PDB file of C-alpha atoms and ligand atoms in Angstrom:
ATOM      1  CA  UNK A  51       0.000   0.000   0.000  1.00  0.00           C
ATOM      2  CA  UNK A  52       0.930   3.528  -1.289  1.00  0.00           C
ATOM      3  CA  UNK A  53       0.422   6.800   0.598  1.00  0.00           C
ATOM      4  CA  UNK A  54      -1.273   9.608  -1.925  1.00  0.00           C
ATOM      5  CA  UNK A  55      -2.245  13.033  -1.241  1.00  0.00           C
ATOM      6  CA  UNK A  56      -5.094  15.064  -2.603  1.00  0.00           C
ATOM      7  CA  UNK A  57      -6.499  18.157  -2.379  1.00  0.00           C
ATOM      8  CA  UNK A  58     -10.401  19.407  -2.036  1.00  0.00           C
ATOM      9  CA  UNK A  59     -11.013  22.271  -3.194  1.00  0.00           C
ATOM     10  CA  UNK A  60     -13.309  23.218  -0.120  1.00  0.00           C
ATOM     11  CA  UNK A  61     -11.823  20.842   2.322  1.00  0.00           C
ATOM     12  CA  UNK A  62      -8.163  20.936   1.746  1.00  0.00           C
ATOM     13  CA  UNK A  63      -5.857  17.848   1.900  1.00  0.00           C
ATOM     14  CA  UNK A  64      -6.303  14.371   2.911  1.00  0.00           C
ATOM     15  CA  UNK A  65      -4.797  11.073   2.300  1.00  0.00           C
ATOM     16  CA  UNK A  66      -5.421   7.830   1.325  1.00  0.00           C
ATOM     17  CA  UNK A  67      -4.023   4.744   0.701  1.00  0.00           C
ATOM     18  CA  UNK A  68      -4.268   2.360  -1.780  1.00  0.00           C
ATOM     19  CA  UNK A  69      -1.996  -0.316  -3.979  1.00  0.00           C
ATOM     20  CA  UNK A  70       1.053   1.503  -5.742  1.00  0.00           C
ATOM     21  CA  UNK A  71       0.454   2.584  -8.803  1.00  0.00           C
ATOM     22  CA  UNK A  72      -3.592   2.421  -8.737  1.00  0.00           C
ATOM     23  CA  UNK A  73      -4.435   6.287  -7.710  1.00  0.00           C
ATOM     24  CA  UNK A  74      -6.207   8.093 -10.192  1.00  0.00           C
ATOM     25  CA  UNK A  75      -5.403  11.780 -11.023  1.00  0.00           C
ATOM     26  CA  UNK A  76      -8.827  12.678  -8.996  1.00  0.00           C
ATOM     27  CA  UNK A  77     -10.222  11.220  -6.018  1.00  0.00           C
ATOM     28  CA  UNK A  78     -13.983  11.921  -4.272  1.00  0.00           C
ATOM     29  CA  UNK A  79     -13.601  13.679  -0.920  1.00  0.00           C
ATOM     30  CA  UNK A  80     -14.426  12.164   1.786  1.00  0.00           C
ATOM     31  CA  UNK A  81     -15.946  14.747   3.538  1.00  0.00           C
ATOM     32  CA  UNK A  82     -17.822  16.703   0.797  1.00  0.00           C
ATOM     33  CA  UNK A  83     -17.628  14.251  -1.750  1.00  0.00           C
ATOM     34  CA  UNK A  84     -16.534  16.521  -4.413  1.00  0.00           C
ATOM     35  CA  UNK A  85     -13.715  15.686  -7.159  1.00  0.00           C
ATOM     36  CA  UNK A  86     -10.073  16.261  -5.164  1.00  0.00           C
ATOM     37  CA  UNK A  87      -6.805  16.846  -7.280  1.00  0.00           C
ATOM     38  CA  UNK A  88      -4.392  14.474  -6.907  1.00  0.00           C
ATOM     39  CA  UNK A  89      -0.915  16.249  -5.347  1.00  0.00           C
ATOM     40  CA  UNK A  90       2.522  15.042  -5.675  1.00  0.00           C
ATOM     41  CA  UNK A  91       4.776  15.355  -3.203  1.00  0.00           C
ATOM     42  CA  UNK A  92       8.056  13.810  -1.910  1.00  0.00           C
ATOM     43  CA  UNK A  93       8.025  11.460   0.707  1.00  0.00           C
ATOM     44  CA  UNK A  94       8.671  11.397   4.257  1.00  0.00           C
ATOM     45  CA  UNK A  95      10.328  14.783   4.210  1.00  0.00           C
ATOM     46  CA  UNK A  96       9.388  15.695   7.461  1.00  0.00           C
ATOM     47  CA  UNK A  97      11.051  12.664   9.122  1.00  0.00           C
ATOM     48  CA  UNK A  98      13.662  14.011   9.445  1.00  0.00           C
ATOM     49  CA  UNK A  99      15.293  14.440  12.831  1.00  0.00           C
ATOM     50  CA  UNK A 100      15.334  18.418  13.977  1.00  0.00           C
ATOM     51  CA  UNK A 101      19.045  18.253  14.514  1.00  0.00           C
ATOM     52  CA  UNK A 102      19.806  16.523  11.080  1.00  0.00           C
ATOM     53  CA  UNK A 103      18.142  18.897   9.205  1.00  0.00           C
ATOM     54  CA  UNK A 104      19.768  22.079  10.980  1.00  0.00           C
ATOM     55  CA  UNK A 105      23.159  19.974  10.442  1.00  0.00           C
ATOM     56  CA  UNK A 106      21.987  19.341   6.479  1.00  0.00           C
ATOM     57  CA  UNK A 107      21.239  23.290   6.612  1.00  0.00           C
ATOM     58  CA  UNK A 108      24.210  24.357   8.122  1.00  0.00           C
ATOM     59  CA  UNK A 109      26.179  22.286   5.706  1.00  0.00           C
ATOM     60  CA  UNK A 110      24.434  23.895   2.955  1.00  0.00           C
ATOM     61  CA  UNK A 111      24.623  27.639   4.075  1.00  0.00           C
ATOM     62  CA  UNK A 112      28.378  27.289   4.738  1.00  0.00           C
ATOM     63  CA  UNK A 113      29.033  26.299   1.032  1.00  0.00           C
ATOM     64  CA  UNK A 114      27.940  29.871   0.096  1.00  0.00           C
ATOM     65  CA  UNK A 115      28.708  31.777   2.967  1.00  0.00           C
ATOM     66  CA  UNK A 116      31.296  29.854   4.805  1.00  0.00           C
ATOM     67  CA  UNK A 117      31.625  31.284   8.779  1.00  0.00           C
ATOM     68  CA  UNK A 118      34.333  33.490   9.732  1.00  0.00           C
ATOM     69  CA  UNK A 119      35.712  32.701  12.845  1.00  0.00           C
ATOM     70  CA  UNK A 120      38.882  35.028  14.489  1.00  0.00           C
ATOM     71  CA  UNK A 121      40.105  32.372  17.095  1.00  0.00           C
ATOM     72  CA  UNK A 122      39.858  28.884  17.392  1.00  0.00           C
ATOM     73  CA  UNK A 123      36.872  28.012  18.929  1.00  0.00           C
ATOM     74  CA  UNK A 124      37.739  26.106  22.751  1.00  0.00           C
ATOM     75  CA  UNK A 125      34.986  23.990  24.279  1.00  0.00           C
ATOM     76  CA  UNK A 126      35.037  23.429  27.895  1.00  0.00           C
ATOM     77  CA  UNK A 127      36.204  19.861  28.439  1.00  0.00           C
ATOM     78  CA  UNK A 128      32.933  17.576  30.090  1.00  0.00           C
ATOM     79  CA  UNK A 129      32.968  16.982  33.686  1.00  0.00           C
ATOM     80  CA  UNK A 130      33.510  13.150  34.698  1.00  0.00           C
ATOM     81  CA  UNK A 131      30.829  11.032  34.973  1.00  0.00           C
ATOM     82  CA  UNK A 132      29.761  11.131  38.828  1.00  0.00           C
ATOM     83  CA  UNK A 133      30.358   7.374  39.502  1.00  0.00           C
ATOM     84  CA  UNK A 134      33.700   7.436  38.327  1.00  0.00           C
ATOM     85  CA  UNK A 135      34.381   9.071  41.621  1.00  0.00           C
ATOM     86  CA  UNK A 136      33.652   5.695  43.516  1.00  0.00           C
ATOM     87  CA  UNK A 137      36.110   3.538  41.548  1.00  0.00           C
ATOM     88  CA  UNK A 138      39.307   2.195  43.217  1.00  0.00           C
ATOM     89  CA  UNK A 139      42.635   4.904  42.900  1.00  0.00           C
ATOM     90  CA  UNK A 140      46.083   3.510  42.454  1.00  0.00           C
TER      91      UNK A 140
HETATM   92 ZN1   ZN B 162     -13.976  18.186   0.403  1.00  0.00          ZN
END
């Protein structure tokens, strides 16, 4: 089974699903019953995770505009895990 997307005129857009390759170009609304316009669309767009697409973004917007930076950037080193504190010194 296929996802495909239409769009109602009065109603907006809805899914439905059916076997690949059988939608037609127009599908009856299921809420008005009027003729809805098939709408193609890529799939699964909007799976992807928040910080992948700001990475994917980032990636992007630095091959035209690449960041300027005047220092090397330092990150503060992480603390220790807390039970690392219990385990046996030499
Ligand atoms: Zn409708």
């Amino acid at each position: 089974m296929a996802t495909y997307e239409y769009d109602c005129p009065r109603c907006g857009r809805f899914e439905t699903h059916q076997p690949m390759g059988t939608a037609p170009a127009s599908h009856e609304c299921r809420h008005c019953g009027r003729p809805a316009r098939r709408i193609f669309s890529a799939p699964h767009l909007t799976a992807v995770p928040a910080r992948l697409a700001a990475a994917l973004d980032r990636a992007e917007r630095s091959g035209a505009e690449p960041e300027v930076v005047t220092e090397v950037p330092r990150r503060k080193p992480p603390e220790p895990h807390p039970s690392l504190s219990r385990l046996p010194r030499p």
